[in-house]
Coordinates of C-alpha atoms in Angstrom, one line a residue:
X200 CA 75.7 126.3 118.4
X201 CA 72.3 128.3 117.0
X202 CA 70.9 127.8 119.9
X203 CA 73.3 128.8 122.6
X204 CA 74.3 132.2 120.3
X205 CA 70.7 132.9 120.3
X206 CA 69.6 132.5 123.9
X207 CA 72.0 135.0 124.9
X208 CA 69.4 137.8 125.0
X209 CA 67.7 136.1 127.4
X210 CA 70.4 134.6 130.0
X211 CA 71.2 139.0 129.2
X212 CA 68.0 140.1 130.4
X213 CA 68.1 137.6 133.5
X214 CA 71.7 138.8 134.6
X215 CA 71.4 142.2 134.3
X216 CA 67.8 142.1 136.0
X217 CA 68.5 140.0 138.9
X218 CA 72.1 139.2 139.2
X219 CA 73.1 143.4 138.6
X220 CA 69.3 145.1 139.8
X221 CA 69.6 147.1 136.2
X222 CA 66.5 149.0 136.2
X223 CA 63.9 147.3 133.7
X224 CA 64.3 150.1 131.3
X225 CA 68.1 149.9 131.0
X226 CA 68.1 146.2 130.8
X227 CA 65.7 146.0 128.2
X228 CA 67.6 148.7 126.2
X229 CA 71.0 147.4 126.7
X230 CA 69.4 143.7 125.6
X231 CA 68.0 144.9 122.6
X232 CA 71.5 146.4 121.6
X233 CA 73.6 143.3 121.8
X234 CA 70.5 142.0 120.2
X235 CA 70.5 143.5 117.0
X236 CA 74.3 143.4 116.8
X237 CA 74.0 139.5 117.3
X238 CA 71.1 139.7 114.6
X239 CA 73.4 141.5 112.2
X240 CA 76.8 140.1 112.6
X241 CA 76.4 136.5 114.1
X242 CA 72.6 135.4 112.5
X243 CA 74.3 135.0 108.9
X244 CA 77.3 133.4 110.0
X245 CA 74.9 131.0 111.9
X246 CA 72.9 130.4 108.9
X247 CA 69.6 130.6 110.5
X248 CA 67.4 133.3 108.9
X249 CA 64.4 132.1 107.9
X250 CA 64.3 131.0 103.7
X251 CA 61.3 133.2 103.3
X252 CA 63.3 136.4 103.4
X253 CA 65.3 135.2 100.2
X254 CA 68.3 137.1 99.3
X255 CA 66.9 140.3 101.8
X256 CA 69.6 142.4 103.8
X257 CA 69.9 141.1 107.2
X258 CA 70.3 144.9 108.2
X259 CA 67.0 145.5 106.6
X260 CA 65.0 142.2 108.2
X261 CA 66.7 143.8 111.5
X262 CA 65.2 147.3 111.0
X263 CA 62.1 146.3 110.3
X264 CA 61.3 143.9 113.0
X265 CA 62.7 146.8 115.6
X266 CA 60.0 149.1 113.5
X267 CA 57.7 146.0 114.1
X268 CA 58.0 145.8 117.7
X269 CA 57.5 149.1 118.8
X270 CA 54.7 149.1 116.6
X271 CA 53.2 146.5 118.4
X272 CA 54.0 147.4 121.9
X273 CA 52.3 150.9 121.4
X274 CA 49.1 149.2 120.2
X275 CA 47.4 148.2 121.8
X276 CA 50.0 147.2 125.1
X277 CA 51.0 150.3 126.2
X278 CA 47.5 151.8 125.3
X279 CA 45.9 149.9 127.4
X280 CA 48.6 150.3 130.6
X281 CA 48.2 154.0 130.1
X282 CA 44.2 153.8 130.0
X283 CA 44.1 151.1 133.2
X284 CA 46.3 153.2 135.3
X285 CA 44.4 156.5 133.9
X286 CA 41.3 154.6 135.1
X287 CA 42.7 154.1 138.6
X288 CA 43.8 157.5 139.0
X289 CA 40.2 159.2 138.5
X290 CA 39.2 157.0 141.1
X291 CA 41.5 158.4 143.3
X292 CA 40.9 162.3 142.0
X293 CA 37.3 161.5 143.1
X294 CA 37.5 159.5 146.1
X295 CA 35.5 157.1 144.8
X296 CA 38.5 154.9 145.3
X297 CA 37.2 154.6 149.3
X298 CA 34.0 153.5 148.6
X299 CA 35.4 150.7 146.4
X300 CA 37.8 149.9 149.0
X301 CA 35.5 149.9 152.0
X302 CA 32.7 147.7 150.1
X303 CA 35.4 145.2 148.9
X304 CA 36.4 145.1 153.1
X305 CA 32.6 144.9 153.7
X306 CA 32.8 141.3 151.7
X307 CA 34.8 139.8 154.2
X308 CA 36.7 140.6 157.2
X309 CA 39.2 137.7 156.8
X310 CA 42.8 139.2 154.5
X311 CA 43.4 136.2 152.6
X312 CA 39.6 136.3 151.3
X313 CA 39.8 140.0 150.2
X314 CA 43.5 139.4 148.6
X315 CA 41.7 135.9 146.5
X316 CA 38.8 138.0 145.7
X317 CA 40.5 140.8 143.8
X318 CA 43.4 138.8 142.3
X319 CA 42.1 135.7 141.4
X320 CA 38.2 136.7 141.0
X321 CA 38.2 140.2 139.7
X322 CA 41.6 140.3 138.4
X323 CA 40.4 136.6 136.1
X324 CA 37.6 138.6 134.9
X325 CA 39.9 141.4 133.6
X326 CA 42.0 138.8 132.0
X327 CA 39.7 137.1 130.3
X328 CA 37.5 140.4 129.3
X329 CA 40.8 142.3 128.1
X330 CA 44.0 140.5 129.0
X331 CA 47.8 142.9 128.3
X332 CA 48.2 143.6 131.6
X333 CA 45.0 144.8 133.1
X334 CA 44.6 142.2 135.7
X335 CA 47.9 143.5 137.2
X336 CA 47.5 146.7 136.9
X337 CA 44.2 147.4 138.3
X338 CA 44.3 144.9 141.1
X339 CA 47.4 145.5 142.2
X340 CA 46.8 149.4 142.3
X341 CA 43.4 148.5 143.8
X342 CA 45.5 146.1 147.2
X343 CA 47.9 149.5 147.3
X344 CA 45.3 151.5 148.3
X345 CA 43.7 149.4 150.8
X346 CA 47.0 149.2 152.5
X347 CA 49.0 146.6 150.8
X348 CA 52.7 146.7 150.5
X349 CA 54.1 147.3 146.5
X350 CA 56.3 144.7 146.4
X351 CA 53.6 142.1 148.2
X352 CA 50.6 143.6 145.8
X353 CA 52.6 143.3 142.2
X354 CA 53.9 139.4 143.3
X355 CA 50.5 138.3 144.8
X356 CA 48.9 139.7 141.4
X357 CA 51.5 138.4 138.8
X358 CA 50.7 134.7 140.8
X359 CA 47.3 135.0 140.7
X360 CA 47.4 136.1 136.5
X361 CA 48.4 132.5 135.4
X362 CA 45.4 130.0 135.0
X363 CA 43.1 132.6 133.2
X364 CA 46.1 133.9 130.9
X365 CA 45.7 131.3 127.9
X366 CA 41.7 132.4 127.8
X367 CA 42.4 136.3 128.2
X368 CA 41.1 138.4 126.1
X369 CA 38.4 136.2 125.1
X370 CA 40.0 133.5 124.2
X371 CA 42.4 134.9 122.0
X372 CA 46.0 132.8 122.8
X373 CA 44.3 129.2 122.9
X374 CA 42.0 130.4 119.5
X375 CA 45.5 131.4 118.3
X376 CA 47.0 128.9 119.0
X377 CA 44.6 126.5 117.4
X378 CA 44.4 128.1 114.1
X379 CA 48.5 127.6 114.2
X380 CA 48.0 124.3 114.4
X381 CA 45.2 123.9 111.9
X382 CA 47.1 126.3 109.1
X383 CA 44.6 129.0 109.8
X384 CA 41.1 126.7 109.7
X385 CA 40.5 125.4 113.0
X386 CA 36.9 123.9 113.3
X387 CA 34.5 124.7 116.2
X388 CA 35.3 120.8 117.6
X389 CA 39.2 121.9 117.5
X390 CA 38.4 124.6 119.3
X391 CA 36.6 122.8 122.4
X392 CA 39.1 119.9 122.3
X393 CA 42.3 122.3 122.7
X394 CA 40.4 124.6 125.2
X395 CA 39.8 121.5 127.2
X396 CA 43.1 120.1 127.2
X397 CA 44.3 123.5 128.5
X398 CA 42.0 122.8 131.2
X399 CA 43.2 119.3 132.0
X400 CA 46.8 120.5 132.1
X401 CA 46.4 123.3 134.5
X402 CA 44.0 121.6 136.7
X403 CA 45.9 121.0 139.3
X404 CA 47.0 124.9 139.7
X405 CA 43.0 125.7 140.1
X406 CA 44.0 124.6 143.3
X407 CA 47.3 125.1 144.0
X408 CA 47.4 128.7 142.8
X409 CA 44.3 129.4 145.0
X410 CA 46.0 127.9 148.2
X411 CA 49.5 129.7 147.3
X412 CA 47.6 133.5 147.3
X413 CA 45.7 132.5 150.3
X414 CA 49.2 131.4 152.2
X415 CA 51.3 134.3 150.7
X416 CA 48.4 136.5 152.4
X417 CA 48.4 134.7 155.9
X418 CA 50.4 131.6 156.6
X419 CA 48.8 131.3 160.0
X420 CA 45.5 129.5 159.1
X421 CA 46.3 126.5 156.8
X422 CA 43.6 124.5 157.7
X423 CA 41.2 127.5 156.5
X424 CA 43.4 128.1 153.5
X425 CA 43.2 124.7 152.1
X426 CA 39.4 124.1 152.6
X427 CA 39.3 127.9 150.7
X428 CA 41.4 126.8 147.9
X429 CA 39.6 123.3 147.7
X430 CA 36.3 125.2 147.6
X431 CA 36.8 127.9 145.2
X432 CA 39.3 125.5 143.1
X433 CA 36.3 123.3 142.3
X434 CA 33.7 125.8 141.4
X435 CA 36.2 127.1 138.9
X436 CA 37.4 123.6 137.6
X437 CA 34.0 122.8 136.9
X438 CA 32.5 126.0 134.6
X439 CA 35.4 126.5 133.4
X440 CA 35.9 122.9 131.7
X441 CA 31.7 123.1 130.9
X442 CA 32.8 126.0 128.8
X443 CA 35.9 124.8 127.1
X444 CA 34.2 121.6 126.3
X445 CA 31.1 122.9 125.1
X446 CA 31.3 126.2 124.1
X447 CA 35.2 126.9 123.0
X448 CA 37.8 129.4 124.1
X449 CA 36.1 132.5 124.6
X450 CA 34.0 132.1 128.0
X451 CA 36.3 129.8 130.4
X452 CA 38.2 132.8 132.1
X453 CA 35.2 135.1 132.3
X454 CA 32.4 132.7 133.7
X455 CA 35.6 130.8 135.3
X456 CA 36.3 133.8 137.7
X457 CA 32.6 134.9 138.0
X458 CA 32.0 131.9 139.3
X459 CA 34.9 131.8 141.5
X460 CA 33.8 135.3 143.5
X461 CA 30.3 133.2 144.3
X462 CA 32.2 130.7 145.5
X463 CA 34.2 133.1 147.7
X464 CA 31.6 135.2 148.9
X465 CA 29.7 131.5 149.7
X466 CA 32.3 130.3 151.7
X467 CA 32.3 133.4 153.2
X468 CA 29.0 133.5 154.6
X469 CA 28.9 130.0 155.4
X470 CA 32.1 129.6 157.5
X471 CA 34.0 133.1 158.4
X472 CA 32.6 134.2 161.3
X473 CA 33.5 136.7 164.2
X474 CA 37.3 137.1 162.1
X475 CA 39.3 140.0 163.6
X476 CA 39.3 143.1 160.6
X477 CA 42.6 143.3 158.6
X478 CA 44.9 145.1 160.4
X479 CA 46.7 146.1 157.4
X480 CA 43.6 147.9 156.0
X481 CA 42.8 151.3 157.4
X482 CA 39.4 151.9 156.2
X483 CA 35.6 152.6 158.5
X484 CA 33.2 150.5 158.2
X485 CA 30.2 152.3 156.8
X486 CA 26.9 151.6 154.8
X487 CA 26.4 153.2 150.9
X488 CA 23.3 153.6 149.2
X489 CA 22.8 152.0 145.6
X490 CA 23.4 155.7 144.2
X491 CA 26.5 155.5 145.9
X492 CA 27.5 152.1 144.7
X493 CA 26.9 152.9 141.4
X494 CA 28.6 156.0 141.4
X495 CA 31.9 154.4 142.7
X496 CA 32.0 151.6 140.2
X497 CA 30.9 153.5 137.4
X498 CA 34.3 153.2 135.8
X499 CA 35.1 149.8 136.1
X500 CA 31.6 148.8 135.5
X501 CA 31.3 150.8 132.5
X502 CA 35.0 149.2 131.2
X503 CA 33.2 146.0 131.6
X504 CA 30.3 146.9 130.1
X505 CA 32.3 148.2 126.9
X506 CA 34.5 145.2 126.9
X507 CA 31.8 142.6 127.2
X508 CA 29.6 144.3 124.2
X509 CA 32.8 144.8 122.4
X510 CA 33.8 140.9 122.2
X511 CA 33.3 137.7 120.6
X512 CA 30.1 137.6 123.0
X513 CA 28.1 140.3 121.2
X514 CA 29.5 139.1 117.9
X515 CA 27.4 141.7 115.8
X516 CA 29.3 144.3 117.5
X517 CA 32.1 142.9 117.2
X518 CA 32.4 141.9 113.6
X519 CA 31.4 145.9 112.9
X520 CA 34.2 147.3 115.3
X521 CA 36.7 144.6 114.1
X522 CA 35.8 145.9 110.7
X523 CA 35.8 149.7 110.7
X524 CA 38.8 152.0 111.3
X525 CA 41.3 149.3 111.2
X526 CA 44.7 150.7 110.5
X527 CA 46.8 147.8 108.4
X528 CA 50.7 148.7 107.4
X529 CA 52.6 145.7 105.1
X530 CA 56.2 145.5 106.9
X531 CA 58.8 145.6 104.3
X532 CA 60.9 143.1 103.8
X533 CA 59.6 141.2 106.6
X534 CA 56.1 140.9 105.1
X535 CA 53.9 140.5 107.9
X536 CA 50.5 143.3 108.3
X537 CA 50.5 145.3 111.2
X538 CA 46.6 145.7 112.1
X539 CA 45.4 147.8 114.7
X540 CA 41.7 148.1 115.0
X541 CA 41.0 151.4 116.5
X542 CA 37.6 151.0 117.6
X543 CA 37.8 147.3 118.5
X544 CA 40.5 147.4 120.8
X545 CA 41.1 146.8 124.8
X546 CA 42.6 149.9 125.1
X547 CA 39.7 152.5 123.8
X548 CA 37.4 150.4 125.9
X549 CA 39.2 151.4 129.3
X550 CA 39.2 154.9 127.7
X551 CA 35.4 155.3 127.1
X552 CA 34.8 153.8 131.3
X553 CA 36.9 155.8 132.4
X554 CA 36.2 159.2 130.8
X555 CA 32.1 158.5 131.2
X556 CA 32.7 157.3 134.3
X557 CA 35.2 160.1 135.6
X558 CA 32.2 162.4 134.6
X559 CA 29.2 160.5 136.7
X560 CA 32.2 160.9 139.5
X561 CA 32.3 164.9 139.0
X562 CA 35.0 165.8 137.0
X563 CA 35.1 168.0 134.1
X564 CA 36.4 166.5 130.5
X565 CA 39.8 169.0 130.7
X566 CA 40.3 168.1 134.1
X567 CA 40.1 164.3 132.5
X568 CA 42.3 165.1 129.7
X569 CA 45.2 166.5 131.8
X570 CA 45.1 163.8 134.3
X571 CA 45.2 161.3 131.4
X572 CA 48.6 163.5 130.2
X573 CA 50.3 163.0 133.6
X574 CA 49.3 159.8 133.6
X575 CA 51.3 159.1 130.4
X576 CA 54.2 161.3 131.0
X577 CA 54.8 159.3 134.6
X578 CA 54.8 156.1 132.7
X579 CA 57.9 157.2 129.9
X580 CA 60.1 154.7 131.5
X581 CA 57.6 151.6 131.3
X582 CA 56.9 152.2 127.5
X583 CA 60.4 152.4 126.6
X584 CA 61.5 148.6 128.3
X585 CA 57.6 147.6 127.3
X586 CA 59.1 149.0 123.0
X587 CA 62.7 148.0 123.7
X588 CA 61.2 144.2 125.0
X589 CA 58.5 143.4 122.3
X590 CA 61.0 144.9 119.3
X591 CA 63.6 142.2 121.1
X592 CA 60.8 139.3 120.3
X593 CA 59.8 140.3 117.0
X594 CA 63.9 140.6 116.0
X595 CA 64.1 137.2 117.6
X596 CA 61.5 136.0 115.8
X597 CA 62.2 137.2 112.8
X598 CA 66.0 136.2 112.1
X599 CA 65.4 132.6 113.3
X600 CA 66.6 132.7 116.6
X601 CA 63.8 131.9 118.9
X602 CA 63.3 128.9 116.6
X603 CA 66.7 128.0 116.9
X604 CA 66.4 127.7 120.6
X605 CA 63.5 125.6 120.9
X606 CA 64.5 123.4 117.7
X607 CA 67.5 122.6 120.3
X608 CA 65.6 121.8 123.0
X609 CA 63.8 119.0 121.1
X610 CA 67.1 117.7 120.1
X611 CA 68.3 117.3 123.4
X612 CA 65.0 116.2 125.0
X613 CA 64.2 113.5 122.5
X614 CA 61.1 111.1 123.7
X615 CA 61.1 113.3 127.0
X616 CA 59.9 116.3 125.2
X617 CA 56.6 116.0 126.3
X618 CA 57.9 117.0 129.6
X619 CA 59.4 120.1 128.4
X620 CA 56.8 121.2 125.8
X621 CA 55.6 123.5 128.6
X622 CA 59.0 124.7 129.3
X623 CA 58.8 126.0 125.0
X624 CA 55.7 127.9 125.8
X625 CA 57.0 129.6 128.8
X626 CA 60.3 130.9 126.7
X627 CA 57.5 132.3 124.2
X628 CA 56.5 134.2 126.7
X629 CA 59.1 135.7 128.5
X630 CA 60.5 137.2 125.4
X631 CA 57.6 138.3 124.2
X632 CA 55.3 139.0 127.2
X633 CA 52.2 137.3 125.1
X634 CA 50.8 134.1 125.3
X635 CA 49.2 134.7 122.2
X636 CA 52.7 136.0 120.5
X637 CA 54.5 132.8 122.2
X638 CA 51.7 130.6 120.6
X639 CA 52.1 132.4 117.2
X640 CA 56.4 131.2 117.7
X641 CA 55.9 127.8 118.7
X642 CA 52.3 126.7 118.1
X643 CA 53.2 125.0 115.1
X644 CA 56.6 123.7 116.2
X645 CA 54.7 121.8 119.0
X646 CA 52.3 120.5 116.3
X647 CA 56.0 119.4 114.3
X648 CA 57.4 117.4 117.0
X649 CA 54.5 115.4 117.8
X650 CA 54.6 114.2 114.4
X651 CA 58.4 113.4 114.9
X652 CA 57.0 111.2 117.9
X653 CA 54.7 109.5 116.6
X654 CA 52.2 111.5 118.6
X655 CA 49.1 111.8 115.7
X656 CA 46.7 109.3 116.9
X657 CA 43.2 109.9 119.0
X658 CA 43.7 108.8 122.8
X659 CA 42.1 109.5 126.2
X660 CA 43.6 112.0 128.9
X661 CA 42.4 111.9 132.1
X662 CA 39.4 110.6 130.8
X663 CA 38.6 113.0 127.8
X664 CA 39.2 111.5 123.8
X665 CA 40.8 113.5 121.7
X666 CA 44.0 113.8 119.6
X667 CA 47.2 113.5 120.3
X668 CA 49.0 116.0 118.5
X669 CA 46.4 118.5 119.8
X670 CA 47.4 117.7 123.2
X671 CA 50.6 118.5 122.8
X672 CA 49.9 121.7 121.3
X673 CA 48.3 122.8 124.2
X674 CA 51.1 122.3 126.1
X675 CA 52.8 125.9 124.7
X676 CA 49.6 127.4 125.8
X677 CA 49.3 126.0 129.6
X678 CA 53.1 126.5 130.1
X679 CA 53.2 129.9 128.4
X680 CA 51.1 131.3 131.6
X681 CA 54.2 129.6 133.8
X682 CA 56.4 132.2 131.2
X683 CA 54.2 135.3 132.8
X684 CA 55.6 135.5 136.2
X685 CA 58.6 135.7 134.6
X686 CA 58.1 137.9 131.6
X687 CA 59.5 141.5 132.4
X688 CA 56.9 143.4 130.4
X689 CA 54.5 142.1 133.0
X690 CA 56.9 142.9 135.8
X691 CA 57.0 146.2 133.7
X692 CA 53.2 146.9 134.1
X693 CA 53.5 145.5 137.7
X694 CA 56.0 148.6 138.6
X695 CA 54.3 150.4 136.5
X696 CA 51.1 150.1 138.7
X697 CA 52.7 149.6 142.1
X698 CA 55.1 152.9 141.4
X699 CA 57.7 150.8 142.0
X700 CA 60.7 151.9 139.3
X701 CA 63.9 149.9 139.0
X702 CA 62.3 147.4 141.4
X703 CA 61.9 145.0 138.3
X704 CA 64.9 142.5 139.4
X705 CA 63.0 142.1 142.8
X706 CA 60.0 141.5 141.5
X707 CA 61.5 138.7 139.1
X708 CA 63.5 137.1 142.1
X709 CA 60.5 137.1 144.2
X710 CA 58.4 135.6 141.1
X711 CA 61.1 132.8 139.9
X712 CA 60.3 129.8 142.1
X713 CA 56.6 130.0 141.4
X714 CA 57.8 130.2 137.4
X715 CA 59.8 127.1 137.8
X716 CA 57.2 125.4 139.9
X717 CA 54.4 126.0 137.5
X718 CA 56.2 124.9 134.1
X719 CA 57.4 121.4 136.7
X720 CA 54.0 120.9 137.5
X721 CA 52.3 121.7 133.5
X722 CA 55.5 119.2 132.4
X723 CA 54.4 116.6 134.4
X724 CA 50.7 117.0 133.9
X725 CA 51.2 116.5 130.4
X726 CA 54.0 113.6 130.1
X727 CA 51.5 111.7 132.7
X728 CA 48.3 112.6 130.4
X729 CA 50.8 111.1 127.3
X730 CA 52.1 108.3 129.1
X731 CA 50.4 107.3 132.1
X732 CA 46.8 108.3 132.7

């Protein structure tokens, strides 16, 4: 009975998203409602809130995780929307926007090629570099200008953000999700074994995914699609398991997607030739100088730049940002420490790119500030689902009912849990939009019912040794990418980008069978590595 009461939010949010085309906004208000009145009236009856909270007030346990939420969803989530669309719209106040577009055409002349390179290449490296959101939003605004449909540009990008989202941000949801498992001490071995079972368990979608962008792009050449997806799949497979085996969580996505645009641009030199130009792309062919070049890219490069010196990768830097001008507030009642680091985040990165590179481009820093004003004034509407959704998670959370549901699903699953341990993952990420937040719910509930199974021993999968119970646990994170197709703060940033408001229950139709097809696919991949292989 928990576990039915407390789904209801989210069989809510699907109905009034797709069945009724509520606009994301209203749903996610109107979800959070019956939310906290099922948290207040129906939680105690249920008996479910967690023993930690003692003899607290249910009504303050419920205020505080709302307070929580929003909290969290302004920082750094809807920071960092704000700054990676402000980013995009200098480009376009400057021009410069045509210069990127016409070099990405001058890549390759063949559609599916261009579409792969900026959602899976340059959209993985934004992932893994920075992760909530930016490898929807900038892509996707990025196809829209070359020519690209809104609806076709926000799908094709919410596909192609799967594989790298349990590395984003540096590693952050598998490192996460690791130290959940550990109680807070995983080793540098841990590390590498859990990044590498991710890798195992999704490697089948480093070539699937691939072949699916390429087909949703241009279903007419298969033959070239496959060999594409076969190519680029395989230089991807490779660094990116060389990295989670030997060197942790923190590089796979990055070096991953570098290493995928070579592979691109080397099938495209050695086998597109004489391809018609993309008809759907209205832009002349012309040649820029390196001045030029650098000019045009100054403010993604420089958001790279920030990003890269800013992470794990420079870790003197990062130790000093992550430890000067951090913001910490103790929740009451709910104990948990809101942290916001406001010099180490995502978010100021994107700010500093874009600002230093909207003055290379020519504009003046009031020009800048206004534009970044308008920018946050036409995104009201996304922050208020984007507050409304993550203050739904943390309430979940918090009173026991996200627990509740996937404590049922072991007990109706029983020695085929393996199969659905994905299927956990991807729940903890719809309602929460984060794979890291969805490896923070269930990480350690993963860990729990392979010890119920008898899952604790070392064995091989798919030819690598390693634990048991830490394969499992990887699970939440390889199906909690499945969950981001699905999850409607993505679908949030995706309208957000695409200017596409109270398109959100299209966008979720649209994404659903690739959801359910992914979490199939990571369920099988890890009852075969448990069972079989």
């Amino acid at each position: 009975m928990a576990a039915l009461i407390s789904v209801i939010p989210i069989v809510l949010l699907f109905v009034l998203m797709m069945g009724l085309k509520v606009s994301g906004w209203k749903s996610a208000l109107i979800t959070l409602v019956v939310t906290i009145l099922l948290a207040l009236y129906a939680v105690p009856a249920l008996g479910i809130v967690p023993e930690k909270y003692g003899d607290a007030s249910i009504y303050g346990i419920t205020l505080w995780s709302v307070v929580e939420g929003i909290l969290k969803a302004c920082f750094p989530i809807i920071l960092i929307i704000i700054c990676a669309i402000f980013s995009y719209n200098i480009l376009c106040e400057t021009k410069e926007i045509e210069t990127i577009k016409a070099q990405f055409i001058q890549l390759t002349s063949d559609k599916g090629l261009l579409v792969l390179l900026l959602t899976w290449g340059f959209g993985g490296v934004l992932e893994g570099m920075a992760g909530f959101g930016t490898a929807v939003a900038i892509p996707a605004a990025i196809l829209i200008g070359l020519g690209f449909k809104p609806m076709f540009s926000a799908v094709i990008c919410l596909v192609a953000n799967t594989v790298a989202v349990g590395f984003g941000a540096v590693g952050l949801p598998a490192t996460t999700l690791t130290n959940q498992v550990a109680d807070g001490t995983a080793s540098p071995e841990m590390l590498c074994e859990v990044a590498t079972f991710i890798i195992l368990q999704l490697s089948l979608m480093f070539y699937i995914t691939p072949f699916l962008i390429l087909m949703m792009t241009d279903r007419k050449k298969i033959v070239k699609n496959i060999s594409l997806a076969l190519f680029v799949g395989t230089f991807s497979i490779i660094v990116q398991f060389g990295c989670a085996h030997f060197l942790g969580p923190e590089t796979p996505a990055i070096l991953g997607s570098v290493a995928a645009i070579i592979a691109m641009l080397i099938y495209n030199k050695l086998f597109i030739h004489d391809e018609n130009p993309n008809d759907e792309v209205h832009i002349e062919k012309k040649k820029f100088g390196m001045a030029k070049t650098l000019k045009a890219w100054s403010v993604y490069g420089l958001i790279i730049f920030f990003i890269l010196i800013s992470s794990k990768i420079v870790p003197s830097v990062n130790e000093l940002l992550k430890s000067t001008l951090v913001t910490k507030f103790d929740i009451p009642v709910i104990g948990n420490t809101f942290s916001f680091g406001w010099l180490s985040n995502a978010g100021l990165m994107i700010f500093l790119g874009a600002v230093i590179g909207g003055l290379i481009q020519g504009l003046s820093f009031g020009k800048l500030m206004k534009m970044l004003a308008k920018t946050t004034l036409s995104l009201q509407k996304t922050a208020v689902t984007i507050c409304c959704l993550v203050a739904l998670a943390m309430l979940m959370n918090n009173t026991g009912m996200t627990l509740a549901i996937a404590t049922g699903l072991v007990a109706m699953t029983g020695s085929a849990y393996p199969f659905f341990a994905p299927l956990i993952g991807s729940i903890g990420t719809f309602v929460t939009g984060s794979a890291t937040s969805a490896n923070i719910l269930f990480g350690k509930l993963q860990a729990a019912a392979a010890g119920q199974l008898g899952l604790v021993n070392d064995a091989t999968f798919f030819g690598v040794t390693g634990n048991e119970t830490n394969w499992l646990a990887s699970a939440n994170c390889a199906g909690s990418e499945g969950g981001k197709l699905l999850s409607p703060q993505s679908i949030a940033i995706a309208t957000a980008a695409c200017d596409m408001e109270g398109q959100d229950g299209d966008i979720m139709r649209k994404t659903m069978p690739f959801a359910i097809f992914w979490i199939l696919m990571n369920g099988l991949m890890v009852f075969l590595g448990l069972h079989v292989i």
